[in-house]
């Protein structure tokens, strides 16, 4: 109603449930013959465990998007040229990934925040490996940093930390419409195909943190993610 566009459709999808991701993908593929653009935008920073046994932030921010992208990839390829935009964050610079312990909440007093940073590094590596695997298909992908945006992303943050964040939000954070600009740029700008797999911030190509350029880590993350979401030889969990 707000957009005035009668073609906008809402379809329910809970990234904290792999069952929900599969149900959504199945329904979408039945109902929609075309898919030219997928923007993996949802994110959360919170503690807790999903119904699948994974840490909440890591599943919502990475594993759910990874499974969704894989389930829709054939449709993206059949509708090429098409694009995948993965909303990462500059917080990837604090990420630490160990493919053999993916899905476990990190130890320490700032576990939820570290889990968020880890998931953002995973977003960066997902885009890099996806671009490698899609070479020659006319499906391209991009990782973006939207800036620090005034949304409900950190609504589960402890009160003492919120009191620290509030002045920063008022002074430095962007509004949601401004934060969407880099995602829209990578979704619509002509001539970006040669930059598939790269990282953008403020609508410009940027150089990510060294770990986000590690091709061996990107490959290992991909294989571990396939196993954990049940695409690589049986559904997994953090303990299997």
PDB file of C-alpha atoms in Angstrom:
ATOM      1  CA  UNK A   1       0.000   0.000   0.000  1.00  0.00           C
ATOM      2  CA  UNK A   2       2.810   2.424   0.812  1.00  0.00           C
ATOM      3  CA  UNK A   3       4.592   1.843  -2.501  1.00  0.00           C
ATOM      4  CA  UNK A   4       1.460   2.053  -4.617  1.00  0.00           C
ATOM      5  CA  UNK A   5       2.746  -0.951  -6.551  1.00  0.00           C
ATOM      6  CA  UNK A   6       0.110  -3.720  -6.774  1.00  0.00           C
ATOM      7  CA  UNK A   7       2.770  -6.219  -7.917  1.00  0.00           C
ATOM      8  CA  UNK A   8       4.498  -6.330  -4.510  1.00  0.00           C
ATOM      9  CA  UNK A   9       3.859  -9.662  -2.819  1.00  0.00           C
ATOM     10  CA  UNK A  10       4.609 -10.803   0.702  1.00  0.00           C
ATOM     11  CA  UNK A  11       5.729 -14.399   1.277  1.00  0.00           C
ATOM     12  CA  UNK A  12       6.627 -15.595   4.757  1.00  0.00           C
ATOM     13  CA  UNK A  13      10.178 -16.806   5.343  1.00  0.00           C
ATOM     14  CA  UNK A  14      11.918 -17.503   8.660  1.00  0.00           C
ATOM     15  CA  UNK A  15      15.671 -17.798   8.165  1.00  0.00           C
ATOM     16  CA  UNK A  16      16.007 -19.262  11.662  1.00  0.00           C
ATOM     17  CA  UNK A  17      14.270 -22.389  10.338  1.00  0.00           C
ATOM     18  CA  UNK A  18      15.764 -24.423   7.500  1.00  0.00           C
ATOM     19  CA  UNK A  19      12.350 -26.058   7.150  1.00  0.00           C
ATOM     20  CA  UNK A  20      10.830 -22.608   6.526  1.00  0.00           C
ATOM     21  CA  UNK A  21      13.535 -21.751   3.974  1.00  0.00           C
ATOM     22  CA  UNK A  22      12.790 -24.936   2.036  1.00  0.00           C
ATOM     23  CA  UNK A  23       9.042 -24.332   2.181  1.00  0.00           C
ATOM     24  CA  UNK A  24       9.452 -20.759   0.940  1.00  0.00           C
ATOM     25  CA  UNK A  25      11.736 -21.775  -1.928  1.00  0.00           C
ATOM     26  CA  UNK A  26       9.330 -24.527  -2.980  1.00  0.00           C
ATOM     27  CA  UNK A  27       6.350 -22.151  -2.926  1.00  0.00           C
ATOM     28  CA  UNK A  28       8.236 -19.424  -4.781  1.00  0.00           C
ATOM     29  CA  UNK A  29       9.428 -21.761  -7.529  1.00  0.00           C
ATOM     30  CA  UNK A  30       5.874 -23.054  -8.021  1.00  0.00           C
ATOM     31  CA  UNK A  31       4.337 -19.592  -8.210  1.00  0.00           C
ATOM     32  CA  UNK A  32       6.961 -17.414  -9.897  1.00  0.00           C
ATOM     33  CA  UNK A  33       8.529 -18.366 -13.249  1.00  0.00           C
ATOM     34  CA  UNK A  34      11.072 -15.517 -13.204  1.00  0.00           C
ATOM     35  CA  UNK A  35      13.830 -14.514 -10.797  1.00  0.00           C
ATOM     36  CA  UNK A  36      16.382 -11.906 -11.852  1.00  0.00           C
ATOM     37  CA  UNK A  37      17.500 -10.482  -8.503  1.00  0.00           C
ATOM     38  CA  UNK A  38      17.989 -11.927  -5.029  1.00  0.00           C
ATOM     39  CA  UNK A  39      19.001  -9.586  -2.197  1.00  0.00           C
ATOM     40  CA  UNK A  40      19.961 -11.431   0.987  1.00  0.00           C
ATOM     41  CA  UNK A  41      19.313  -8.585   3.394  1.00  0.00           C
ATOM     42  CA  UNK A  42      17.893  -9.979   6.642  1.00  0.00           C
ATOM     43  CA  UNK A  43      20.117  -9.884   9.708  1.00  0.00           C
ATOM     44  CA  UNK A  44      20.057 -10.190  13.467  1.00  0.00           C
ATOM     45  CA  UNK A  45      22.495  -9.815  16.340  1.00  0.00           C
ATOM     46  CA  UNK A  46      21.286 -11.926  19.236  1.00  0.00           C
ATOM     47  CA  UNK A  47      22.165 -14.906  21.349  1.00  0.00           C
ATOM     48  CA  UNK A  48      20.209 -18.104  21.369  1.00  0.00           C
ATOM     49  CA  UNK A  49      19.843 -21.280  19.355  1.00  0.00           C
ATOM     50  CA  UNK A  50      17.578 -22.069  16.407  1.00  0.00           C
ATOM     51  CA  UNK A  51      15.290 -25.075  16.020  1.00  0.00           C
ATOM     52  CA  UNK A  52      18.021 -26.584  13.830  1.00  0.00           C
ATOM     53  CA  UNK A  53      20.573 -26.382  16.647  1.00  0.00           C
ATOM     54  CA  UNK A  54      22.704 -23.535  15.306  1.00  0.00           C
ATOM     55  CA  UNK A  55      23.540 -20.194  16.906  1.00  0.00           C
ATOM     56  CA  UNK A  56      20.811 -17.728  15.963  1.00  0.00           C
ATOM     57  CA  UNK A  57      22.886 -14.996  14.325  1.00  0.00           C
ATOM     58  CA  UNK A  58      24.989 -17.389  12.279  1.00  0.00           C
ATOM     59  CA  UNK A  59      21.982 -19.254  10.912  1.00  0.00           C
ATOM     60  CA  UNK A  60      19.857 -16.178  10.144  1.00  0.00           C
ATOM     61  CA  UNK A  61      22.711 -14.146   8.676  1.00  0.00           C
ATOM     62  CA  UNK A  62      24.548 -16.892   6.772  1.00  0.00           C
ATOM     63  CA  UNK A  63      23.226 -20.465   6.763  1.00  0.00           C
ATOM     64  CA  UNK A  64      19.624 -19.514   5.978  1.00  0.00           C
ATOM     65  CA  UNK A  65      20.733 -17.235   3.147  1.00  0.00           C
ATOM     66  CA  UNK A  66      23.175 -19.854   1.872  1.00  0.00           C
ATOM     67  CA  UNK A  67      20.438 -22.490   1.635  1.00  0.00           C
ATOM     68  CA  UNK A  68      17.962 -20.038   0.093  1.00  0.00           C
ATOM     69  CA  UNK A  69      20.456 -18.986  -2.579  1.00  0.00           C
ATOM     70  CA  UNK A  70      21.263 -22.582  -3.458  1.00  0.00           C
ATOM     71  CA  UNK A  71      17.598 -23.561  -3.738  1.00  0.00           C
ATOM     72  CA  UNK A  72      16.886 -20.608  -6.052  1.00  0.00           C
ATOM     73  CA  UNK A  73      20.115 -20.772  -8.050  1.00  0.00           C
ATOM     74  CA  UNK A  74      18.768 -22.820 -10.947  1.00  0.00           C
ATOM     75  CA  UNK A  75      15.964 -20.291 -11.456  1.00  0.00           C
ATOM     76  CA  UNK A  76      18.443 -17.405 -11.336  1.00  0.00           C
ATOM     77  CA  UNK A  77      20.539 -19.157 -13.981  1.00  0.00           C
ATOM     78  CA  UNK A  78      17.574 -19.846 -16.249  1.00  0.00           C
ATOM     79  CA  UNK A  79      16.613 -16.149 -16.051  1.00  0.00           C
ATOM     80  CA  UNK A  80      20.151 -14.821 -16.573  1.00  0.00           C
ATOM     81  CA  UNK A  81      21.487 -12.203 -16.645  1.00  0.00           C
ATOM     82  CA  UNK A  82      20.673 -12.042 -12.958  1.00  0.00           C
ATOM     83  CA  UNK A  83      22.305 -10.931  -9.719  1.00  0.00           C
ATOM     84  CA  UNK A  84      22.690 -11.915  -6.075  1.00  0.00           C
ATOM     85  CA  UNK A  85      23.415  -9.160  -3.540  1.00  0.00           C
ATOM     86  CA  UNK A  86      24.578 -10.281  -0.092  1.00  0.00           C
ATOM     87  CA  UNK A  87      24.357  -7.650   2.638  1.00  0.00           C
ATOM     88  CA  UNK A  88      27.507  -8.096   4.709  1.00  0.00           C
ATOM     89  CA  UNK A  89      29.112  -5.502   6.999  1.00  0.00           C
ATOM     90  CA  UNK A  90      32.404  -3.861   7.799  1.00  0.00           C
ATOM     91  CA  UNK A  91      32.120  -5.895  10.994  1.00  0.00           C
ATOM     92  CA  UNK A  92      33.543  -8.778   8.944  1.00  0.00           C
ATOM     93  CA  UNK A  93      36.980  -7.456   9.937  1.00  0.00           C
ATOM     94  CA  UNK A  94      36.399  -8.866  13.450  1.00  0.00           C
ATOM     95  CA  UNK A  95      35.158 -12.237  12.190  1.00  0.00           C
ATOM     96  CA  UNK A  96      36.886 -15.520  12.965  1.00  0.00           C
ATOM     97  CA  UNK A  97      35.747 -18.658  11.152  1.00  0.00           C
ATOM     98  CA  UNK A  98      36.692 -22.263  11.850  1.00  0.00           C
ATOM     99  CA  UNK A  99      34.799 -24.538   9.438  1.00  0.00           C
ATOM    100  CA  UNK A 100      34.938 -27.480  11.856  1.00  0.00           C
ATOM    101  CA  UNK A 101      33.062 -25.551  14.581  1.00  0.00           C
ATOM    102  CA  UNK A 102      30.568 -23.586  12.467  1.00  0.00           C
ATOM    103  CA  UNK A 103      27.217 -23.036  14.129  1.00  0.00           C
ATOM    104  CA  UNK A 104      28.509 -23.069  17.692  1.00  0.00           C
ATOM    105  CA  UNK A 105      28.094 -19.828  19.664  1.00  0.00           C
ATOM    106  CA  UNK A 106      31.575 -18.332  20.179  1.00  0.00           C
ATOM    107  CA  UNK A 107      32.847 -18.360  23.759  1.00  0.00           C
ATOM    108  CA  UNK A 108      33.266 -15.236  25.845  1.00  0.00           C
ATOM    109  CA  UNK A 109      31.190 -12.383  27.299  1.00  0.00           C
ATOM    110  CA  UNK A 110      30.555 -10.836  23.851  1.00  0.00           C
ATOM    111  CA  UNK A 111      29.474 -14.104  22.262  1.00  0.00           C
ATOM    112  CA  UNK A 112      26.464 -12.654  20.406  1.00  0.00           C
ATOM    113  CA  UNK A 113      28.471  -9.808  18.898  1.00  0.00           C
ATOM    114  CA  UNK A 114      31.308 -12.149  17.869  1.00  0.00           C
ATOM    115  CA  UNK A 115      28.750 -14.472  16.293  1.00  0.00           C
ATOM    116  CA  UNK A 116      27.435 -11.513  14.304  1.00  0.00           C
ATOM    117  CA  UNK A 117      30.940 -10.589  13.109  1.00  0.00           C
ATOM    118  CA  UNK A 118      31.612 -14.220  12.182  1.00  0.00           C
ATOM    119  CA  UNK A 119      28.393 -14.339  10.159  1.00  0.00           C
ATOM    120  CA  UNK A 120      29.368 -11.169   8.285  1.00  0.00           C
ATOM    121  CA  UNK A 121      32.744 -12.665   7.376  1.00  0.00           C
ATOM    122  CA  UNK A 122      30.800 -15.695   6.153  1.00  0.00           C
ATOM    123  CA  UNK A 123      28.684 -13.370   3.975  1.00  0.00           C
ATOM    124  CA  UNK A 124      31.830 -11.980   2.377  1.00  0.00           C
ATOM    125  CA  UNK A 125      33.284 -15.413   1.688  1.00  0.00           C
ATOM    126  CA  UNK A 126      29.944 -16.713   0.414  1.00  0.00           C
ATOM    127  CA  UNK A 127      29.874 -13.975  -2.238  1.00  0.00           C
ATOM    128  CA  UNK A 128      33.476 -14.690  -3.218  1.00  0.00           C
ATOM    129  CA  UNK A 129      33.023 -18.446  -3.616  1.00  0.00           C
ATOM    130  CA  UNK A 130      29.626 -18.069  -5.303  1.00  0.00           C
ATOM    131  CA  UNK A 131      31.186 -15.784  -7.920  1.00  0.00           C
ATOM    132  CA  UNK A 132      33.915 -18.359  -8.567  1.00  0.00           C
ATOM    133  CA  UNK A 133      31.390 -21.147  -9.058  1.00  0.00           C
ATOM    134  CA  UNK A 134      29.152 -19.039 -11.307  1.00  0.00           C
ATOM    135  CA  UNK A 135      31.788 -17.890 -13.768  1.00  0.00           C
ATOM    136  CA  UNK A 136      30.398 -18.010 -17.299  1.00  0.00           C
ATOM    137  CA  UNK A 137      26.744 -18.310 -16.214  1.00  0.00           C
ATOM    138  CA  UNK A 138      25.736 -14.614 -16.410  1.00  0.00           C
ATOM    139  CA  UNK A 139      24.757 -14.769 -12.747  1.00  0.00           C
ATOM    140  CA  UNK A 140      26.885 -12.342 -10.745  1.00  0.00           C
ATOM    141  CA  UNK A 141      27.023 -11.584  -7.021  1.00  0.00           C
ATOM    142  CA  UNK A 142      28.217  -8.783  -4.772  1.00  0.00           C
ATOM    143  CA  UNK A 143      28.833  -8.299  -1.050  1.00  0.00           C
ATOM    144  CA  UNK A 144      27.899  -4.900   0.352  1.00  0.00           C
ATOM    145  CA  UNK A 145      28.392  -2.877   3.519  1.00  0.00           C
ATOM    146  CA  UNK A 146      25.251  -0.753   3.966  1.00  0.00           C
ATOM    147  CA  UNK A 147      26.853   1.522   6.542  1.00  0.00           C
ATOM    148  CA  UNK A 148      25.788   1.696  10.155  1.00  0.00           C
ATOM    149  CA  UNK A 149      22.029   1.988   9.873  1.00  0.00           C
ATOM    150  CA  UNK A 150      19.417   2.945  12.473  1.00  0.00           C
ATOM    151  CA  UNK A 151      17.275  -0.199  12.401  1.00  0.00           C
ATOM    152  CA  UNK A 152      16.190  -2.802  14.963  1.00  0.00           C
ATOM    153  CA  UNK A 153      19.218  -5.003  14.228  1.00  0.00           C
ATOM    154  CA  UNK A 154      20.570  -4.708  17.771  1.00  0.00           C
ATOM    155  CA  UNK A 155      17.213  -4.765  19.560  1.00  0.00           C
ATOM    156  CA  UNK A 156      18.334  -7.801  21.628  1.00  0.00           C
ATOM    157  CA  UNK A 157      21.507  -6.068  22.841  1.00  0.00           C
ATOM    158  CA  UNK A 158      21.849  -5.880  26.668  1.00  0.00           C
ATOM    159  CA  UNK A 159      20.558  -2.624  28.169  1.00  0.00           C
ATOM    160  CA  UNK A 160      23.989  -1.438  29.329  1.00  0.00           C
ATOM    161  CA  UNK A 161      25.310  -1.799  25.789  1.00  0.00           C
ATOM    162  CA  UNK A 162      22.275  -0.039  24.322  1.00  0.00           C
ATOM    163  CA  UNK A 163      22.979   2.968  26.572  1.00  0.00           C
ATOM    164  CA  UNK A 164      26.463   3.067  25.045  1.00  0.00           C
ATOM    165  CA  UNK A 165      25.122   2.722  21.501  1.00  0.00           C
ATOM    166  CA  UNK A 166      22.289   5.282  21.636  1.00  0.00           C
ATOM    167  CA  UNK A 167      24.446   8.439  21.365  1.00  0.00           C
ATOM    168  CA  UNK A 168      26.356   6.842  18.478  1.00  0.00           C
ATOM    169  CA  UNK A 169      23.089   6.018  16.725  1.00  0.00           C
ATOM    170  CA  UNK A 170      21.850   9.586  16.992  1.00  0.00           C
ATOM    171  CA  UNK A 171      25.145  11.070  15.838  1.00  0.00           C
ATOM    172  CA  UNK A 172      26.463   8.720  13.186  1.00  0.00           C
ATOM    173  CA  UNK A 173      23.946   6.098  12.049  1.00  0.00           C
ATOM    174  CA  UNK A 174      22.109   6.356   8.726  1.00  0.00           C
ATOM    175  CA  UNK A 175      18.408   6.060   8.151  1.00  0.00           C
ATOM    176  CA  UNK A 176      17.183   2.896   6.441  1.00  0.00           C
ATOM    177  CA  UNK A 177      16.617   4.495   3.028  1.00  0.00           C
ATOM    178  CA  UNK A 178      20.192   5.753   2.946  1.00  0.00           C
ATOM    179  CA  UNK A 179      21.491   2.407   4.139  1.00  0.00           C
ATOM    180  CA  UNK A 180      19.783   0.684   1.199  1.00  0.00           C
ATOM    181  CA  UNK A 181      21.633   2.683  -1.450  1.00  0.00           C
ATOM    182  CA  UNK A 182      24.662   0.412  -1.911  1.00  0.00           C
ATOM    183  CA  UNK A 183      22.454  -2.673  -2.164  1.00  0.00           C
ATOM    184  CA  UNK A 184      20.350  -0.929  -4.807  1.00  0.00           C
ATOM    185  CA  UNK A 185      23.474   0.204  -6.623  1.00  0.00           C
ATOM    186  CA  UNK A 186      24.783  -3.373  -6.870  1.00  0.00           C
ATOM    187  CA  UNK A 187      21.332  -4.588  -7.879  1.00  0.00           C
ATOM    188  CA  UNK A 188      20.768  -2.106 -10.696  1.00  0.00           C
ATOM    189  CA  UNK A 189      23.985  -0.411 -11.848  1.00  0.00           C
ATOM    190  CA  UNK A 190      25.064  -1.398 -15.348  1.00  0.00           C
ATOM    191  CA  UNK A 191      28.582  -2.656 -16.005  1.00  0.00           C
ATOM    192  CA  UNK A 192      29.317  -4.290 -12.642  1.00  0.00           C
ATOM    193  CA  UNK A 193      29.561  -7.819 -14.028  1.00  0.00           C
ATOM    194  CA  UNK A 194      33.368  -7.819 -14.039  1.00  0.00           C
ATOM    195  CA  UNK A 195      33.339  -7.143 -10.306  1.00  0.00           C
ATOM    196  CA  UNK A 196      31.370 -10.280  -9.392  1.00  0.00           C
ATOM    197  CA  UNK A 197      32.367 -11.531  -5.954  1.00  0.00           C
ATOM    198  CA  UNK A 198      33.746  -8.170  -4.890  1.00  0.00           C
ATOM    199  CA  UNK A 199      32.837  -5.900  -1.959  1.00  0.00           C
ATOM    200  CA  UNK A 200      31.091  -2.525  -2.166  1.00  0.00           C
ATOM    201  CA  UNK A 201      30.493   0.250   0.374  1.00  0.00           C
ATOM    202  CA  UNK A 202      29.111   3.750  -0.222  1.00  0.00           C
ATOM    203  CA  UNK A 203      28.337   2.640  -3.809  1.00  0.00           C
ATOM    204  CA  UNK A 204      32.048   2.144  -4.492  1.00  0.00           C
ATOM    205  CA  UNK A 205      34.307  -0.846  -4.849  1.00  0.00           C
ATOM    206  CA  UNK A 206      36.228  -1.449  -1.612  1.00  0.00           C
ATOM    207  CA  UNK A 207      39.032  -3.767  -0.507  1.00  0.00           C
ATOM    208  CA  UNK A 208      37.857  -6.104   2.285  1.00  0.00           C
ATOM    209  CA  UNK A 209      39.775  -7.429   5.279  1.00  0.00           C
ATOM    210  CA  UNK A 210      42.416 -10.047   4.315  1.00  0.00           C
ATOM    211  CA  UNK A 211      40.439 -13.018   5.710  1.00  0.00           C
ATOM    212  CA  UNK A 212      37.568 -12.084   3.396  1.00  0.00           C
ATOM    213  CA  UNK A 213      39.921 -12.612   0.441  1.00  0.00           C
ATOM    214  CA  UNK A 214      41.051 -16.080   1.533  1.00  0.00           C
ATOM    215  CA  UNK A 215      39.960 -18.450  -1.259  1.00  0.00           C
ATOM    216  CA  UNK A 216      40.822 -21.582   0.709  1.00  0.00           C
ATOM    217  CA  UNK A 217      38.697 -20.412   3.651  1.00  0.00           C
ATOM    218  CA  UNK A 218      35.867 -19.500   1.250  1.00  0.00           C
ATOM    219  CA  UNK A 219      35.960 -23.008  -0.244  1.00  0.00           C
ATOM    220  CA  UNK A 220      36.055 -24.651   3.190  1.00  0.00           C
ATOM    221  CA  UNK A 221      33.145 -22.510   4.402  1.00  0.00           C
ATOM    222  CA  UNK A 222      31.109 -23.457   1.328  1.00  0.00           C
ATOM    223  CA  UNK A 223      31.613 -27.187   1.852  1.00  0.00           C
ATOM    224  CA  UNK A 224      30.868 -26.940   5.575  1.00  0.00           C
ATOM    225  CA  UNK A 225      27.750 -24.857   4.916  1.00  0.00           C
ATOM    226  CA  UNK A 226      26.493 -27.416   2.379  1.00  0.00           C
ATOM    227  CA  UNK A 227      26.875 -30.152   4.963  1.00  0.00           C
ATOM    228  CA  UNK A 228      25.202 -28.180   7.750  1.00  0.00           C
ATOM    229  CA  UNK A 229      22.120 -27.255   5.718  1.00  0.00           C
ATOM    230  CA  UNK A 230      21.766 -30.734   4.244  1.00  0.00           C
ATOM    231  CA  UNK A 231      22.973 -30.142   0.688  1.00  0.00           C
ATOM    232  CA  UNK A 232      26.244 -32.007   0.873  1.00  0.00           C
ATOM    233  CA  UNK A 233      25.391 -35.517   1.981  1.00  0.00           C
ATOM    234  CA  UNK A 234      22.898 -35.349   4.810  1.00  0.00           C
ATOM    235  CA  UNK A 235      21.463 -32.737   7.124  1.00  0.00           C
ATOM    236  CA  UNK A 236      23.884 -31.632   9.779  1.00  0.00           C
ATOM    237  CA  UNK A 237      23.970 -29.807  13.084  1.00  0.00           C
ATOM    238  CA  UNK A 238      26.737 -28.178  15.106  1.00  0.00           C
ATOM    239  CA  UNK A 239      27.392 -31.463  16.923  1.00  0.00           C
ATOM    240  CA  UNK A 240      27.437 -33.889  13.965  1.00  0.00           C
TER     241      UNK A 240
END
